[in-house]
Amino acid sequence: MTTVCLTFDFDAVSLWISTMRQISATPLSRGEFGALVGLPRVLDLLTRNSIPATFFVPSHTAGAFPTETGRIRELGHEIALHGYCHETPVGLSRAEEERLIDRSIKKLRGVLGEDYNPVGYRSPAWDLTPDSISILEERGILYDSSMMADDFQPYRARKNYVATEDDYQLGEPSNVIEVPVAWELDDFPHFTFLNKPMYLGLRTPGEVFELWREEFDFCHSLGDGVFTLTMHPQVIGRGPRLNMLGRLIDYMATTPGVVFRTVADEVQNRSPSILKSSSTNEPNRLPRNT
């Protein structure tokens, strides 16, 4: 059985304000395209194919585009944490990182309602501090999707690691499940043109289709993999790219032994006995429930 998790980072303008440090009209308009044009196209594609997806939403996006964010939830998709304004946690003290996560949850609840209880997190920087996993664990977050210690197998994220020029200690496994990501399976580096700094990422949809199809085929050959794509409405939402995603969905959906799930549903489908364990002597990988 292969599980396909289609994930979308709904960054909108927060990406340009925080990460790119560009607040002039043109870069901000790229984020507006993601919210006002790309997102409706993505939601229509998912609806036509009856596919649930996970949207990682910065709290800034929810506040700036509450109607669009609410529509994601109305259609039954998962909304997970993605920072406050697409900032990196790296360099923050533990107290600062805790305040940032709590502030993010509070603002999302202000938009989505007090019944909103996130179970997943993805760092906007795809990077974490030594404290990040334990902070998520303390707040009852079930999974993270920011790291790359495997390609297609979820595993228990480790906390309290030590990394120096003289030593590297993995730390101990936590109850937070890591659903790994990969730059190869992210639309941003393949498609996005940036002039500050200069980056020419303009590959054709056909090239990316072949790359993602081959990655999916390898994942499927493992017999129990989770194929996770990371996409952005302002990137994948352009017509030819969205058509390419539609072709890939058709290919995966017609492959025997494939299901589409939100990340939360897939994590909750994994063995609860391993979720409860924190022993460093037990296996790090998570088998699927039978």
Short mmCIF file of N, CA and C in Angstrom, two decimals, residues 119-242:
data_model
loop_
_atom_site.label_atom_id
_atom_site.label_comp_id
_atom_site.label_asym_id
_atom_site.label_seq_id
_atom_site.Cartn_x
_atom_site.Cartn_y
_atom_site.Cartn_z
N VAL A 119 -2.93 19.47 14.52
CA VAL A 119 -2.19 18.27 14.93
C VAL A 119 -0.86 18.15 14.18
N GLY A 120 -0.60 19.06 13.23
CA GLY A 120 0.62 18.96 12.44
C GLY A 120 1.33 20.29 12.32
N TYR A 121 2.61 20.22 11.99
CA TYR A 121 3.45 21.41 11.86
C TYR A 121 4.46 21.19 10.73
N ARG A 122 4.72 22.25 9.99
CA ARG A 122 5.84 22.27 9.03
C ARG A 122 6.56 23.59 9.20
N SER A 123 7.84 23.53 9.46
CA SER A 123 8.61 24.77 9.59
C SER A 123 8.65 25.49 8.25
N PRO A 124 8.39 26.81 8.24
CA PRO A 124 8.48 27.56 6.99
C PRO A 124 9.87 27.47 6.36
N ALA A 125 10.89 27.26 7.19
CA ALA A 125 12.26 27.19 6.70
C ALA A 125 12.69 25.75 6.42
N TRP A 126 11.80 24.78 6.63
CA TRP A 126 12.21 23.37 6.60
C TRP A 126 13.45 23.19 7.47
N ASP A 127 13.43 23.81 8.63
CA ASP A 127 14.54 23.71 9.55
C ASP A 127 14.01 23.90 10.97
N LEU A 128 14.67 23.26 11.92
CA LEU A 128 14.20 23.24 13.30
C LEU A 128 15.35 23.54 14.26
N THR A 129 15.00 23.91 15.47
CA THR A 129 15.99 24.09 16.51
C THR A 129 16.09 22.80 17.33
N PRO A 130 17.09 22.70 18.21
CA PRO A 130 17.14 21.53 19.09
C PRO A 130 15.91 21.42 20.00
N ASP A 131 15.17 22.51 20.18
CA ASP A 131 14.00 22.51 21.05
C ASP A 131 12.68 22.26 20.32
N SER A 132 12.67 22.38 19.00
CA SER A 132 11.41 22.40 18.25
C SER A 132 10.55 21.18 18.52
N ILE A 133 11.13 20.00 18.43
CA ILE A 133 10.33 18.78 18.55
C ILE A 133 9.74 18.64 19.95
N SER A 134 10.52 18.94 20.98
CA SER A 134 9.97 18.83 22.33
C SER A 134 8.88 19.87 22.57
N ILE A 135 9.00 21.06 21.97
CA ILE A 135 7.95 22.07 22.08
C ILE A 135 6.66 21.58 21.43
N LEU A 136 6.78 21.00 20.24
CA LEU A 136 5.60 20.46 19.56
C LEU A 136 4.99 19.32 20.37
N GLU A 137 5.84 18.45 20.90
CA GLU A 137 5.36 17.31 21.68
C GLU A 137 4.57 17.79 22.90
N GLU A 138 5.07 18.82 23.58
CA GLU A 138 4.39 19.34 24.77
C GLU A 138 3.02 19.91 24.44
N ARG A 139 2.84 20.37 23.21
CA ARG A 139 1.56 20.95 22.82
C ARG A 139 0.63 19.95 22.13
N GLY A 140 1.00 18.70 22.16
CA GLY A 140 0.14 17.66 21.62
C GLY A 140 0.13 17.58 20.11
N ILE A 141 1.12 18.16 19.46
CA ILE A 141 1.21 18.07 18.00
C ILE A 141 1.65 16.66 17.63
N LEU A 142 0.93 16.02 16.74
CA LEU A 142 1.19 14.62 16.40
C LEU A 142 2.35 14.44 15.43
N TYR A 143 2.52 15.40 14.52
CA TYR A 143 3.54 15.18 13.50
C TYR A 143 4.20 16.48 13.07
N ASP A 144 5.41 16.32 12.55
CA ASP A 144 6.15 17.38 11.89
C ASP A 144 6.43 16.92 10.47
N SER A 145 6.59 17.89 9.57
CA SER A 145 6.94 17.55 8.18
C SER A 145 7.94 18.58 7.68
N SER A 146 9.17 18.49 8.21
CA SER A 146 10.21 19.47 7.91
C SER A 146 11.58 18.85 7.67
N MET A 147 11.73 17.54 7.91
CA MET A 147 13.06 16.94 7.91
C MET A 147 13.19 15.84 6.85
N MET A 148 14.42 15.30 6.72
CA MET A 148 14.76 14.49 5.56
C MET A 148 15.61 13.27 5.89
N ALA A 149 15.41 12.64 7.07
CA ALA A 149 16.21 11.49 7.45
C ALA A 149 15.74 10.20 6.78
N ASP A 150 14.66 10.27 6.03
CA ASP A 150 14.20 9.16 5.20
C ASP A 150 13.56 9.79 3.98
N ASP A 151 13.23 8.97 2.99
CA ASP A 151 12.55 9.54 1.82
C ASP A 151 11.05 9.25 1.84
N PHE A 152 10.66 7.99 2.08
CA PHE A 152 9.25 7.64 1.97
C PHE A 152 8.71 6.88 3.18
N GLN A 153 9.44 6.88 4.28
CA GLN A 153 8.98 6.20 5.49
C GLN A 153 8.89 7.17 6.65
N PRO A 154 7.72 7.37 7.25
CA PRO A 154 7.63 8.19 8.46
C PRO A 154 8.45 7.56 9.59
N TYR A 155 8.94 8.40 10.48
CA TYR A 155 9.73 7.93 11.60
C TYR A 155 9.52 8.85 12.79
N ARG A 156 9.93 8.40 13.96
CA ARG A 156 9.78 9.21 15.15
C ARG A 156 10.87 10.29 15.18
N ALA A 157 10.45 11.53 15.22
CA ALA A 157 11.40 12.63 15.26
C ALA A 157 12.17 12.60 16.58
N ARG A 158 13.44 12.96 16.51
CA ARG A 158 14.27 12.95 17.72
C ARG A 158 14.38 14.36 18.30
N LYS A 159 14.50 14.41 19.61
CA LYS A 159 14.59 15.69 20.30
C LYS A 159 15.90 15.75 21.09
N ASN A 160 16.33 16.96 21.38
CA ASN A 160 17.50 17.20 22.22
C ASN A 160 18.78 16.63 21.61
N TYR A 161 18.94 16.77 20.30
CA TYR A 161 20.18 16.33 19.67
C TYR A 161 21.32 17.28 20.03
N VAL A 162 22.55 16.80 19.83
CA VAL A 162 23.74 17.60 20.05
C VAL A 162 24.60 17.53 18.80
N ALA A 163 24.98 18.69 18.25
CA ALA A 163 25.81 18.72 17.05
C ALA A 163 26.92 19.74 17.23
N THR A 164 28.16 19.25 17.33
CA THR A 164 29.33 20.11 17.41
C THR A 164 30.37 19.59 16.43
N GLU A 165 31.48 20.30 16.30
CA GLU A 165 32.55 19.85 15.43
C GLU A 165 33.20 18.57 15.94
N ASP A 166 33.02 18.28 17.22
CA ASP A 166 33.65 17.10 17.81
C ASP A 166 32.69 15.95 18.09
N ASP A 167 31.40 16.22 18.00
CA ASP A 167 30.45 15.19 18.44
C ASP A 167 29.11 15.38 17.74
N TYR A 168 28.42 14.26 17.53
CA TYR A 168 27.04 14.31 17.07
C TYR A 168 26.24 13.25 17.80
N GLN A 169 25.22 13.69 18.53
CA GLN A 169 24.35 12.77 19.25
C GLN A 169 22.93 12.94 18.72
N LEU A 170 22.33 11.84 18.32
CA LEU A 170 21.02 11.87 17.66
C LEU A 170 19.92 12.41 18.55
N GLY A 171 20.06 12.25 19.86
CA GLY A 171 18.96 12.57 20.75
C GLY A 171 18.03 11.39 20.89
N GLU A 172 16.95 11.57 21.64
CA GLU A 172 16.04 10.46 21.88
C GLU A 172 14.77 10.62 21.05
N PRO A 173 14.18 9.49 20.60
CA PRO A 173 12.94 9.57 19.84
C PRO A 173 11.82 10.20 20.65
N SER A 174 11.01 10.99 19.99
CA SER A 174 9.87 11.64 20.62
C SER A 174 8.58 10.95 20.19
N ASN A 175 7.46 11.46 20.66
CA ASN A 175 6.16 10.98 20.20
C ASN A 175 5.68 11.74 18.97
N VAL A 176 6.48 12.67 18.46
CA VAL A 176 6.13 13.41 17.24
C VAL A 176 6.61 12.61 16.04
N ILE A 177 5.70 12.37 15.13
CA ILE A 177 6.03 11.59 13.94
C ILE A 177 6.54 12.51 12.85
N GLU A 178 7.65 12.14 12.27
CA GLU A 178 8.21 12.91 11.16
C GLU A 178 7.73 12.31 9.84
N VAL A 179 7.07 13.13 9.03
CA VAL A 179 6.67 12.75 7.68
C VAL A 179 7.62 13.49 6.75
N PRO A 180 8.64 12.81 6.23
CA PRO A 180 9.76 13.50 5.59
C PRO A 180 9.39 14.20 4.29
N VAL A 181 10.19 15.24 4.02
CA VAL A 181 10.03 16.04 2.81
C VAL A 181 11.32 15.95 2.00
N ALA A 182 11.30 16.53 0.80
CA ALA A 182 12.48 16.52 -0.06
C ALA A 182 12.38 17.68 -1.03
N TRP A 183 13.51 18.32 -1.29
CA TRP A 183 13.51 19.41 -2.27
C TRP A 183 13.13 18.90 -3.66
N GLU A 184 13.47 17.65 -3.96
CA GLU A 184 13.10 17.10 -5.26
C GLU A 184 11.59 17.05 -5.45
N LEU A 185 10.86 16.94 -4.34
CA LEU A 185 9.40 16.81 -4.39
C LEU A 185 8.70 18.09 -3.95
N ASP A 186 9.34 19.22 -4.20
CA ASP A 186 8.81 20.54 -3.89
C ASP A 186 8.75 21.33 -5.19
N ASP A 187 7.62 21.99 -5.45
CA ASP A 187 7.49 22.72 -6.71
C ASP A 187 8.33 23.99 -6.76
N PHE A 188 8.65 24.56 -5.60
CA PHE A 188 9.31 25.87 -5.57
C PHE A 188 10.68 25.89 -6.27
N PRO A 189 11.61 24.98 -5.94
CA PRO A 189 12.91 25.05 -6.61
C PRO A 189 12.84 24.71 -8.09
N HIS A 190 11.86 23.95 -8.51
CA HIS A 190 11.75 23.58 -9.92
C HIS A 190 11.20 24.72 -10.78
N PHE A 191 10.27 25.49 -10.24
CA PHE A 191 9.50 26.41 -11.07
C PHE A 191 9.73 27.90 -10.79
N THR A 192 10.27 28.25 -9.63
CA THR A 192 10.22 29.65 -9.22
C THR A 192 11.42 30.45 -9.71
N PHE A 193 11.14 31.58 -10.34
CA PHE A 193 12.17 32.54 -10.71
C PHE A 193 12.29 33.59 -9.61
N LEU A 194 13.51 33.82 -9.15
CA LEU A 194 13.79 34.86 -8.17
C LEU A 194 14.90 35.75 -8.71
N ASN A 195 14.76 37.05 -8.55
CA ASN A 195 15.84 37.95 -8.94
C ASN A 195 16.58 38.52 -7.73
N LYS A 196 16.11 38.22 -6.52
CA LYS A 196 16.77 38.65 -5.29
C LYS A 196 16.67 37.53 -4.25
N PRO A 197 17.65 36.62 -4.17
CA PRO A 197 18.84 36.48 -5.01
C PRO A 197 18.47 35.87 -6.36
N MET A 198 19.36 35.98 -7.32
CA MET A 198 19.08 35.45 -8.65
C MET A 198 18.99 33.93 -8.61
N TYR A 199 17.85 33.42 -9.05
CA TYR A 199 17.66 31.98 -9.11
C TYR A 199 16.74 31.67 -10.28
N LEU A 200 17.21 30.84 -11.19
CA LEU A 200 16.42 30.48 -12.37
C LEU A 200 15.90 29.06 -12.19
N GLY A 201 14.68 28.93 -11.73
CA GLY A 201 14.14 27.61 -11.47
C GLY A 201 13.15 27.15 -12.51
N LEU A 202 13.13 27.78 -13.68
CA LEU A 202 12.03 27.59 -14.62
C LEU A 202 12.15 26.31 -15.44
N ARG A 203 11.84 25.18 -14.81
CA ARG A 203 11.78 23.91 -15.53
C ARG A 203 10.39 23.74 -16.12
N THR A 204 10.27 22.91 -17.14
CA THR A 204 8.98 22.72 -17.79
C THR A 204 8.12 21.77 -16.96
N PRO A 205 6.79 21.88 -17.07
CA PRO A 205 5.93 20.92 -16.37
C PRO A 205 6.23 19.48 -16.77
N GLY A 206 6.58 19.25 -18.03
CA GLY A 206 6.89 17.89 -18.47
C GLY A 206 8.09 17.31 -17.74
N GLU A 207 9.12 18.13 -17.54
CA GLU A 207 10.30 17.66 -16.82
C GLU A 207 9.95 17.28 -15.39
N VAL A 208 9.18 18.11 -14.73
CA VAL A 208 8.83 17.86 -13.33
C VAL A 208 7.88 16.67 -13.23
N PHE A 209 6.98 16.51 -14.19
CA PHE A 209 6.11 15.34 -14.20
C PHE A 209 6.94 14.06 -14.20
N GLU A 210 7.94 13.98 -15.06
CA GLU A 210 8.76 12.77 -15.14
C GLU A 210 9.53 12.55 -13.85
N LEU A 211 10.06 13.61 -13.27
CA LEU A 211 10.80 13.47 -12.02
C LEU A 211 9.89 12.97 -10.91
N TRP A 212 8.73 13.58 -10.76
CA TRP A 212 7.82 13.18 -9.69
C TRP A 212 7.24 11.79 -9.94
N ARG A 213 6.97 11.45 -11.20
CA ARG A 213 6.45 10.12 -11.49
C ARG A 213 7.46 9.05 -11.13
N GLU A 214 8.72 9.27 -11.46
CA GLU A 214 9.75 8.29 -11.14
C GLU A 214 9.96 8.16 -9.63
N GLU A 215 9.87 9.28 -8.90
CA GLU A 215 9.96 9.21 -7.45
C GLU A 215 8.78 8.42 -6.88
N PHE A 216 7.59 8.66 -7.42
CA PHE A 216 6.41 7.91 -6.98
C PHE A 216 6.57 6.42 -7.26
N ASP A 217 7.04 6.08 -8.45
CA ASP A 217 7.20 4.67 -8.79
C ASP A 217 8.15 3.97 -7.83
N PHE A 218 9.25 4.65 -7.47
CA PHE A 218 10.18 4.04 -6.51
C PHE A 218 9.51 3.89 -5.15
N CYS A 219 8.82 4.92 -4.71
CA CYS A 219 8.09 4.84 -3.44
C CYS A 219 7.13 3.65 -3.46
N HIS A 220 6.40 3.49 -4.54
CA HIS A 220 5.41 2.42 -4.63
C HIS A 220 6.09 1.05 -4.61
N SER A 221 7.30 0.96 -5.13
CA SER A 221 8.01 -0.31 -5.14
C SER A 221 8.41 -0.77 -3.74
N LEU A 222 8.42 0.15 -2.78
CA LEU A 222 8.79 -0.21 -1.41
C LEU A 222 7.69 -0.99 -0.71
N GLY A 223 6.46 -0.82 -1.16
CA GLY A 223 5.35 -1.60 -0.62
C GLY A 223 4.62 -0.95 0.54
N ASP A 224 5.23 0.00 1.22
CA ASP A 224 4.57 0.63 2.37
C ASP A 224 5.07 2.06 2.53
N GLY A 225 5.12 2.80 1.43
CA GLY A 225 5.68 4.14 1.48
C GLY A 225 4.62 5.22 1.59
N VAL A 226 5.09 6.41 1.94
CA VAL A 226 4.25 7.61 1.95
C VAL A 226 4.89 8.61 1.00
N PHE A 227 4.19 8.91 -0.08
CA PHE A 227 4.68 9.82 -1.11
C PHE A 227 4.12 11.20 -0.83
N THR A 228 5.00 12.11 -0.39
CA THR A 228 4.57 13.44 0.03
C THR A 228 5.07 14.50 -0.93
N LEU A 229 4.17 15.19 -1.58
CA LEU A 229 4.51 16.32 -2.44
C LEU A 229 4.28 17.62 -1.67
N THR A 230 5.21 18.56 -1.83
CA THR A 230 5.07 19.89 -1.25
C THR A 230 4.87 20.89 -2.37
N MET A 231 3.74 21.60 -2.34
CA MET A 231 3.42 22.55 -3.41
C MET A 231 2.91 23.86 -2.81
N HIS A 232 2.93 24.89 -3.62
CA HIS A 232 2.52 26.23 -3.20
C HIS A 232 1.49 26.74 -4.21
N PRO A 233 0.33 27.20 -3.76
CA PRO A 233 -0.67 27.70 -4.71
C PRO A 233 -0.14 28.77 -5.65
N GLN A 234 0.79 29.61 -5.19
CA GLN A 234 1.31 30.65 -6.07
C GLN A 234 2.31 30.12 -7.09
N VAL A 235 2.72 28.86 -6.94
CA VAL A 235 3.66 28.24 -7.87
C VAL A 235 2.93 27.21 -8.75
N ILE A 236 2.34 26.20 -8.11
CA ILE A 236 1.68 25.13 -8.87
C ILE A 236 0.38 25.62 -9.49
N GLY A 237 -0.13 26.78 -9.03
CA GLY A 237 -1.43 27.28 -9.50
C GLY A 237 -1.45 27.82 -10.91
N ARG A 238 -0.31 27.98 -11.55
CA ARG A 238 -0.32 28.39 -12.96
C ARG A 238 -0.83 27.24 -13.81
N GLY A 239 -1.59 27.58 -14.86
CA GLY A 239 -2.35 26.60 -15.62
C GLY A 239 -1.60 25.35 -16.06
N PRO A 240 -0.51 25.46 -16.81
CA PRO A 240 0.18 24.25 -17.28
C PRO A 240 0.72 23.39 -16.14
N ARG A 241 1.12 24.03 -15.06
CA ARG A 241 1.65 23.26 -13.93
C ARG A 241 0.52 22.50 -13.24
N LEU A 242 -0.63 23.15 -13.09
CA LEU A 242 -1.76 22.48 -12.46
C LEU A 242 -2.27 21.34 -13.34
#
